[in-house]
XYZ file of C-alpha atoms in Angstrom:
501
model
C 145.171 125.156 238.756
C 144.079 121.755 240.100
C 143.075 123.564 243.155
C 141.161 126.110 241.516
C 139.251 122.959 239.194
C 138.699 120.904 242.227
C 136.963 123.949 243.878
C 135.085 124.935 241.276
C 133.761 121.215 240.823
C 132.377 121.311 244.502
C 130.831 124.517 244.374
C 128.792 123.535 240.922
C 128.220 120.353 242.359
C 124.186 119.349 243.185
C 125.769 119.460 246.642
C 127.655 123.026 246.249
C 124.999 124.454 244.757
C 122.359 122.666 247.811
C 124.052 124.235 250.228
C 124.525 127.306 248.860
C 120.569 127.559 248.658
C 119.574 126.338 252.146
C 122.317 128.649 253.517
C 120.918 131.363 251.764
C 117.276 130.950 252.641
C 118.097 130.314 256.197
C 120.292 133.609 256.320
C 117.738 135.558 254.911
C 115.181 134.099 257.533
C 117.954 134.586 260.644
C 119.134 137.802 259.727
C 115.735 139.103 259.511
C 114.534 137.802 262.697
C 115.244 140.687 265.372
C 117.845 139.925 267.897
C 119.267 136.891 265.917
C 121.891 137.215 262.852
C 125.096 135.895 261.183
C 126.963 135.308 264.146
C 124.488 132.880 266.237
C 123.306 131.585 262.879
C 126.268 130.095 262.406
C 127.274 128.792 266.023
C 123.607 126.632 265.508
C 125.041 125.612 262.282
C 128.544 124.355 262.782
C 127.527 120.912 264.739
C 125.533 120.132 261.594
C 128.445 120.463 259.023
C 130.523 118.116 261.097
C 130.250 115.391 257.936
C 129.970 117.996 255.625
C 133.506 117.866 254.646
C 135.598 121.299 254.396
C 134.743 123.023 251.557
C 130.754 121.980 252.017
C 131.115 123.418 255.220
C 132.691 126.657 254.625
C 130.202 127.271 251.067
C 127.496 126.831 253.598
C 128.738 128.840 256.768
C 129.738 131.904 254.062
C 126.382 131.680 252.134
C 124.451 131.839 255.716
C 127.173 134.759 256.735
C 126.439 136.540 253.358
C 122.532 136.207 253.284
C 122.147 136.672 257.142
C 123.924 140.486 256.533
C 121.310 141.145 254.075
C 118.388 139.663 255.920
C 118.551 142.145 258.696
C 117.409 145.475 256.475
C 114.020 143.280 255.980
C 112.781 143.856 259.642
C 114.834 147.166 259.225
C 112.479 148.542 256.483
C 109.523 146.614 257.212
C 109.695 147.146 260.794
C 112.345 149.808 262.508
C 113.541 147.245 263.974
C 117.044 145.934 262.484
C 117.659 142.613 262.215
C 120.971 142.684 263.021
C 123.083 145.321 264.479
C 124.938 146.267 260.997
C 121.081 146.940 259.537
C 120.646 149.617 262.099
C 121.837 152.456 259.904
C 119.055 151.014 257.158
C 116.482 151.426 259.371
C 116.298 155.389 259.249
C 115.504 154.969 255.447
C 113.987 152.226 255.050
C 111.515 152.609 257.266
C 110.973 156.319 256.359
C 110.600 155.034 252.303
C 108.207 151.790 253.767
C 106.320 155.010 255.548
C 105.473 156.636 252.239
C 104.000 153.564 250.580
C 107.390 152.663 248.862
C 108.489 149.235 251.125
C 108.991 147.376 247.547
C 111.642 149.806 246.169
C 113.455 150.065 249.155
C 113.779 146.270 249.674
C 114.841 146.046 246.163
C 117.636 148.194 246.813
C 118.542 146.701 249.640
C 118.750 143.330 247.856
C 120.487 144.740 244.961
C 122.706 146.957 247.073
C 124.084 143.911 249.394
C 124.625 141.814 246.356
C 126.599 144.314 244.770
C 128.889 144.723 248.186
C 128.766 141.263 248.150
C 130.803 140.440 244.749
C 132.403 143.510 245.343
C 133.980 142.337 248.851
C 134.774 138.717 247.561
C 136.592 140.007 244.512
C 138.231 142.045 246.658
C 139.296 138.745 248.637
C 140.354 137.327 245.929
C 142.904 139.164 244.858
C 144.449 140.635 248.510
C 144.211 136.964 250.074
C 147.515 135.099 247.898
C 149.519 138.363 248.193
C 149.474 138.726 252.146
C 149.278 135.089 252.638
C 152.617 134.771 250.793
C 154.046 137.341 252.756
C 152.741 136.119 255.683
C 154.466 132.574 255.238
C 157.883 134.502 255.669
C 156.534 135.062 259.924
C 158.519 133.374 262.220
C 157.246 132.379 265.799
C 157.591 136.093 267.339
C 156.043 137.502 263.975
C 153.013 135.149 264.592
C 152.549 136.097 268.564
C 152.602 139.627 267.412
C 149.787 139.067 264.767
C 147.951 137.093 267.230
C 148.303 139.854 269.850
C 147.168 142.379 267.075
C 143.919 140.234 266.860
C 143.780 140.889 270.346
C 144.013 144.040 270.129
C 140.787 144.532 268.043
C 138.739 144.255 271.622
C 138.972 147.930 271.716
C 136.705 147.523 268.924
C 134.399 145.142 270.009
C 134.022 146.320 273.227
C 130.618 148.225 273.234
C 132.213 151.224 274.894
C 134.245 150.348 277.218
C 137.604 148.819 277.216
C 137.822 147.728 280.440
C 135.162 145.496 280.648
C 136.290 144.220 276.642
C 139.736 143.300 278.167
C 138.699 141.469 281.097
C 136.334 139.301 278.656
C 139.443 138.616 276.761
C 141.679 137.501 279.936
C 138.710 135.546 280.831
C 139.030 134.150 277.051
C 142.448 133.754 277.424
C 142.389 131.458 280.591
C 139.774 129.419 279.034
C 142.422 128.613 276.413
C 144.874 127.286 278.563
C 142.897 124.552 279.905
C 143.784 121.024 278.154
C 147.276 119.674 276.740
C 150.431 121.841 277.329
C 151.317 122.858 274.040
C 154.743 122.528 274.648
C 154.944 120.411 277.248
C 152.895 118.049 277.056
C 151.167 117.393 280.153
C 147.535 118.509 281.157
C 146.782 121.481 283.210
C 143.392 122.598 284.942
C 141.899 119.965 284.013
C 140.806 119.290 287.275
C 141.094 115.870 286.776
C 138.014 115.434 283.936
C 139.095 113.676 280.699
C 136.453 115.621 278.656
C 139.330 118.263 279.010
C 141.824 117.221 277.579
C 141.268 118.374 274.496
C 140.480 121.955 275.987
C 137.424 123.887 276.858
C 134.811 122.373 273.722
C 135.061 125.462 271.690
C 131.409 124.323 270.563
C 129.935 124.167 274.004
C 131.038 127.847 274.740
C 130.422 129.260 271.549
C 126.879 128.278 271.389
C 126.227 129.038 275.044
C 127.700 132.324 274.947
C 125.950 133.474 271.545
C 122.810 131.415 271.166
C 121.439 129.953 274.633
C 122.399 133.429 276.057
C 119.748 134.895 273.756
C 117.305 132.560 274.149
C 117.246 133.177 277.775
C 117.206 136.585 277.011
C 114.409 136.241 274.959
C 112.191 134.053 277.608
C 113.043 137.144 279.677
C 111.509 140.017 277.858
C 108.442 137.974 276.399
C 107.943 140.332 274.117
C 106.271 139.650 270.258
C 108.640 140.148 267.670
C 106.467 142.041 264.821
C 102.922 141.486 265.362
C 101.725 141.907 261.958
C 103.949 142.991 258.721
C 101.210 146.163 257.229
C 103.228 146.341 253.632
C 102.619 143.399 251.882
C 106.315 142.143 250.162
C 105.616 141.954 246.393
C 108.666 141.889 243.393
C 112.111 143.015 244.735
C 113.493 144.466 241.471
C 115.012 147.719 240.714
C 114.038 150.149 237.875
C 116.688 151.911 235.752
C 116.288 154.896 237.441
C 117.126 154.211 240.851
C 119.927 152.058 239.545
C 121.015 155.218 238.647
C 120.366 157.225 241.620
C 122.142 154.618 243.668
C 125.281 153.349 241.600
C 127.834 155.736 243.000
C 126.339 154.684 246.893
C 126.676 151.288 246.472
C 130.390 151.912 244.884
C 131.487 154.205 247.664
C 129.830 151.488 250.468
C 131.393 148.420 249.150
C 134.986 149.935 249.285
C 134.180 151.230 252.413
C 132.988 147.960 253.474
C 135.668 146.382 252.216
C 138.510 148.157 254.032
C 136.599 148.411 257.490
C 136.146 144.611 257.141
C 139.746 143.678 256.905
C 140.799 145.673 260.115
C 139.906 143.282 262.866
C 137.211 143.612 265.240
C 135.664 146.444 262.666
C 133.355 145.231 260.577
C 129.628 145.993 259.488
C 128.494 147.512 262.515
C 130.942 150.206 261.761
C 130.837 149.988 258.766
C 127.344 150.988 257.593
C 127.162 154.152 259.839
C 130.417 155.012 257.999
C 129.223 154.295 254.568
C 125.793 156.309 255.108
C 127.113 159.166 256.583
C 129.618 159.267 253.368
C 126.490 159.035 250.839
C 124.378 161.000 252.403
C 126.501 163.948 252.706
C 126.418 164.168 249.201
C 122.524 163.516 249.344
C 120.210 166.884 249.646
C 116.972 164.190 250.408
C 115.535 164.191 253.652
C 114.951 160.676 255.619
C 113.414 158.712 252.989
C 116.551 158.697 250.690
C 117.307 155.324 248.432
C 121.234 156.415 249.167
C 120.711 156.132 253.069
C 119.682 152.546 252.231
C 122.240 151.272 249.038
C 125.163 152.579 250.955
C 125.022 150.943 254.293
C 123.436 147.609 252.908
C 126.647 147.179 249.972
C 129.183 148.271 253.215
C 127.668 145.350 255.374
C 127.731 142.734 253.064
C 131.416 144.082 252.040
C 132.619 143.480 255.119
C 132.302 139.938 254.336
C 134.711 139.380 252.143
C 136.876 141.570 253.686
C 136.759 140.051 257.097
C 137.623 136.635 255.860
C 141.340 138.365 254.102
C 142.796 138.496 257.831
C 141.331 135.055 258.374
C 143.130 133.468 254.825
C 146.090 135.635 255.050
C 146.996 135.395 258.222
C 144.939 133.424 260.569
C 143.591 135.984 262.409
C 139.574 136.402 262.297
C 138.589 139.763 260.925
C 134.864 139.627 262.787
C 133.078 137.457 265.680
C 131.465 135.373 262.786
C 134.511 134.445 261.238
C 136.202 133.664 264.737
C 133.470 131.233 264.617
C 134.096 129.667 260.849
C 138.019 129.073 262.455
C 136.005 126.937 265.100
C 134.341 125.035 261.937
C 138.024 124.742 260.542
C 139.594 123.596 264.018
C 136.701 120.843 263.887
C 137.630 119.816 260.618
C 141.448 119.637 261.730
C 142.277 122.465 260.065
C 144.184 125.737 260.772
C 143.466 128.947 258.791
C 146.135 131.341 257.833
C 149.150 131.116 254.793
C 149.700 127.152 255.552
C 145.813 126.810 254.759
C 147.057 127.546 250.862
C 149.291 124.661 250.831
C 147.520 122.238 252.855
C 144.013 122.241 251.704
C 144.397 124.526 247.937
C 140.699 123.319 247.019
C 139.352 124.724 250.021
C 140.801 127.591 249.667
C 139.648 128.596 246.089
C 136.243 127.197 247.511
C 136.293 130.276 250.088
C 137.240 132.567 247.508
C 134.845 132.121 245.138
C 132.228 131.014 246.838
C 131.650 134.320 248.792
C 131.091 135.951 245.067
C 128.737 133.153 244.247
C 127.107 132.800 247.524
C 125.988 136.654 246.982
C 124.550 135.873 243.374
C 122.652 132.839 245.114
C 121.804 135.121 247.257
C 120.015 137.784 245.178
C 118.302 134.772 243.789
C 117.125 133.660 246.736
C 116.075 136.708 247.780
C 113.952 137.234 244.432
C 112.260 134.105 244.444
C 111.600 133.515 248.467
C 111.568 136.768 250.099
C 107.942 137.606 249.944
C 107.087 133.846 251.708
C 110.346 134.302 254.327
C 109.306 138.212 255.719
C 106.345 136.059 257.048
C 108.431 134.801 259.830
C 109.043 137.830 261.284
C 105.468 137.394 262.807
C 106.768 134.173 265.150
C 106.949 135.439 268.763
C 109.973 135.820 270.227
C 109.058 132.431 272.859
C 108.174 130.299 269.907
C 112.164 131.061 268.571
C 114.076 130.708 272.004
C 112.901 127.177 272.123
C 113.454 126.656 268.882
C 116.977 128.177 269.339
C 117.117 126.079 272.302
C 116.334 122.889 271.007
C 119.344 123.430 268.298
C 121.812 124.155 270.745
C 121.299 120.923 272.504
C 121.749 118.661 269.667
C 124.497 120.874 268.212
C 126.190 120.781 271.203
C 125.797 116.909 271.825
C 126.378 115.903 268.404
C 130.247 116.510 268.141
C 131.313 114.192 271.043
C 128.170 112.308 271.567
C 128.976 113.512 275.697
C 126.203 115.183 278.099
C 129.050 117.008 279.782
C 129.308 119.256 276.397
C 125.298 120.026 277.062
C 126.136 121.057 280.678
C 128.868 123.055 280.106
C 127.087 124.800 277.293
C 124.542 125.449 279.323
C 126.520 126.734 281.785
C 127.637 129.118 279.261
C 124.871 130.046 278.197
C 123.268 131.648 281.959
C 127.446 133.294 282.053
C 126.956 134.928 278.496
C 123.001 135.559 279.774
C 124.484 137.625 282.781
C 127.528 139.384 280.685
C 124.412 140.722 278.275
C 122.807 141.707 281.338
C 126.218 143.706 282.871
C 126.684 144.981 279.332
C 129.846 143.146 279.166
C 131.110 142.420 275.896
C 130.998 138.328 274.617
C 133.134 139.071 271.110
C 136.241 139.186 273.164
C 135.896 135.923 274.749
C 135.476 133.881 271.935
C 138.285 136.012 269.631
C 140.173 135.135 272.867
C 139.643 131.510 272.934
C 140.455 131.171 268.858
C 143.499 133.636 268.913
C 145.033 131.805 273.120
C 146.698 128.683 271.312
C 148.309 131.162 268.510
C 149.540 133.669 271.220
C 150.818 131.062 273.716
C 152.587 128.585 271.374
C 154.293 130.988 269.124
C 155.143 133.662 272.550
C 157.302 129.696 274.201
C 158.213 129.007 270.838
C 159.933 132.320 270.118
C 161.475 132.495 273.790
C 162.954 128.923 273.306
C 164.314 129.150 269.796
C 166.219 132.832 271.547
C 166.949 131.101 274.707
C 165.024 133.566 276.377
C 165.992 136.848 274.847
C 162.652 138.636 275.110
C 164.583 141.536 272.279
C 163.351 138.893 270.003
C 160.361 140.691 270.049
C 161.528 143.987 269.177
C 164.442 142.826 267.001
C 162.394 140.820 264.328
C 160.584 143.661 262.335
C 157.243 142.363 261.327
C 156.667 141.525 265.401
C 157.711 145.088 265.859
C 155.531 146.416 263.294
C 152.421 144.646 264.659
C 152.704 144.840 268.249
C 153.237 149.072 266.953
C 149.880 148.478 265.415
C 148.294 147.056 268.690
C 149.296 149.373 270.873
C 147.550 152.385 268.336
C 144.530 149.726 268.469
C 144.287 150.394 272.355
C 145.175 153.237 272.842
C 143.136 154.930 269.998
C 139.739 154.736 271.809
C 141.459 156.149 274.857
C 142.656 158.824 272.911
C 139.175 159.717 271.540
C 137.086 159.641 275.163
C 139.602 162.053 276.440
C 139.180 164.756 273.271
C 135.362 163.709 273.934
C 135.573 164.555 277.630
C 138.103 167.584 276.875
C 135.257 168.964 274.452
C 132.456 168.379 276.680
C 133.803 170.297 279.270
C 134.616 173.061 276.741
C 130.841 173.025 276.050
C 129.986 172.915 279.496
C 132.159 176.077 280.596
C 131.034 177.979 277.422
C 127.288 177.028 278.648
C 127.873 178.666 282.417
C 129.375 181.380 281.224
C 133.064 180.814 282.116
C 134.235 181.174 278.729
C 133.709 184.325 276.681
């Protein structure tokens, strides 16, 4: 109870509720701003929350996360051009309703639809969050190697197509995590003799160059104009009764969907919207143009919120690329997420859970009030942000350790995660690699010590056995489906020539 009291005290604070705002205006603005979003949003952010304290921190970071989801189905309706990758399925109908003169009552229920999501997802938090995190407390060291190794396993999901390439960008992940302090002996290693690591690869320094500098350079390259002029003018973003009720059962079906996607790791709302839309709009006779095409995927993505951040409380484990980012903001803040979190730092806690549900009411409001001023920016060229992105990134990445080596190095990040866009290799894995290497390594020499080397402790303890079960059906899944794909396209192909009768 004094948890829940101090939480609530921060979050209704002049503070709590200041940060709450800004996030949410500068979501909306991010998320809406093509190639941008929640993820490199937030890797800007971090640096800045550094003397936040904790629970500021987090109320901001999940505010931005919330609001940046929504943000992307403005330049989706407005536009055809999604935001951010989860706003692609919006884009069919939004733009089709913008099209036929109706751009105000389609961002209306896109507002209204990722609010719903929104409170649906965080209550959904709320009350899976205690119950796995108490059962999670009862791990052991091989139990914990075997969740960490089912986080890893979510690169099959996060790999853009192919697995190959989203496994080598974890071992690359994976070796950047063993640079710095032996966790269990003591002594450094690759270091190469440079004190700044120490303390590890600066998970700052790589995380900004890998998600934000990366697109900035990116951006330079393609000097292209990101919406030259907006031709529906934004006016009052309110629903009427009647497409409440057309849309009710849309925004239900999305937010469960949402929801459940979000907790499996490495899902989330790019997944997650194409699922939701298909679902409501095979019950949905409309052509393109339909207000169901739009509620459903826009409550799923902002679902997928709360959802993603149950793995992260419960167990440690980040359900999305954004949240492997707010465990960065927690490592900062000398924190470690997962079932300790509950006993360590109760107030923060509670802050996460109810601040996602009040973040997406902020958010609504926000959205109300603002939106017609912030769909504006979408007319900035895509030069004038990379520098601005740019500029960020420097400070940000200075500001922690006050040490021009972290501006280097994140630069030098930056032109590796420019070249892996540019070879279509996957940056997700890297960083979920670099969060989830400490958990993997320390629990894996743990385990083997406290068994004196018996590697059946692996097998033998049944929750390691249950998730490293669950790991291998992670990889192997999408293996599974390209060879039915391949087996069917070749059926196609010999029914085509004539082979088959």
């Amino acid at each position: 109870m004094d948890g829940i009291l101090q939480s609530l005290g921060v979050i209704f604070s002049l503070s709590g509720v200041a940060v709450l705002v800004t996030g949410a205006l500068l979501g909306i603005v991010i998320g809406a701003l093509p190639g941008l979003g929640p993820s490199i949003g937030l890797s800007l952010l971090i640096p800045f929350t550094y003397n936040l304290g904790p629970e500021l921190s987090m109320l901001l970071m999940i505010s931005l996360y919330t609001s940046a989801e929504y943000g992307g189905s403005i330049s989706a309706i407005l536009l055809s051009t999604p935001g951010t990758a989860a706003a692609a399925a919006t884009a069919i109908d939004g733009y089709s309703m913008a099209r036929q003169g109706k751009a105000n009552e389609a961002i209306s229920i896109s507002l209204t639809a990722s609010t719903v999501g929104g409170v649906l997802g965080g209550l959904a938090l709320l009350l899976l969050a205690m119950p796995l995190a108490s059962l999670a407390l009862k791990f052991g060291p091989a139990g914990y190697f075997a969740v960490g190794v089912f986080g890893l396993s979510s690169v099959a999901a996060l790999s853009g197509g192919s697995l190959v390439k989203g496994l080598a960008c974890a071992a690359f992940g994976l070796a950047l995590a063993t640079v710095g302090i032996d966790p269990i002996a003591g002594t450094p290693r690759f270091t190469f003799g440079l004190f700044q690591l120490y303390e590890g690869v600066p998970f700052l320094a790589a995380l900004i160059g890998l998600f934000a500098v990366s697109e900035a350079l990116a951006m330079v390259e393609s000097r292209v104009v990101s919406a030259p002029s907006i031709k529906d003018k934004v006016g009052h973003v309110f629903m009427s009764a009647a497409l409440w009720k057309e849309t009710w059962h849309s925004m239900l079906s999305g937010s469960v969907i949402g929801t459940l996607l979000g907790i499996l790791p490495g899902v989330g709302g790019n997944i997650a919207c194409w699922v939701a839309r298909d679902y409501a709009r095979a019950r949905d006779r409309h052509p393109d143009g339909s207000a169901n095409g739009i509620a459903a995927p826009e409550a799923a993505n902002n679902a997928t919120v709360g959802g993603a951040l149950v793995p992260l409380l419960a167990l440690g484990v980040p359900g999305s690329p954004t949240t492997a980012i707010m465990v960065g903001a927690l490592i900062m803040h000398g924190l470690h997420p997962g079932p300790q979190l509950f006993n360590e730092a109760p107030s923060l806690v509670y802050a996460i859970l109810f601040g996602t549900i009040i973040a997406s009411l902020v958010q609504y409001a926000a959205g109300s009030l603002f939106l017609p001023l912030m769909a504006r920016v979408m007319r900035l060229p895509d030069a004038v942000i990379a520098v601005g992105i740019m500029a960020f990134a420097v400070l940000g990445a200075f500001a922690i350790r006050n040490l021009m080596f972290d501006v280097y190095l994140m630069l030098g990040f930056g032109v590796v995660g420019y070249l892996m866009k540019k070879l279509r290799f996957p940056v997700a894995p890297v960083i979920l690699a670099m969060v989830l290497g400490y958990l993997v390594e320390s629990n894996y020499r743990t385990a083997l010590v406290s068994s004196q080397g018996d590697y059946t402790i692996f097998v033998t303890d049944p929750i390691s056995l249950i998730f490293l079960i669950l790991s291998l059906v992670s990889l192997l899944t999408p293996l599974w489906r390209r060879i039915q794909a391949h087996r069917a396209s070749a059926r196609t192909e010999e029914t085509a020539d004539g082979t088959v009768r």
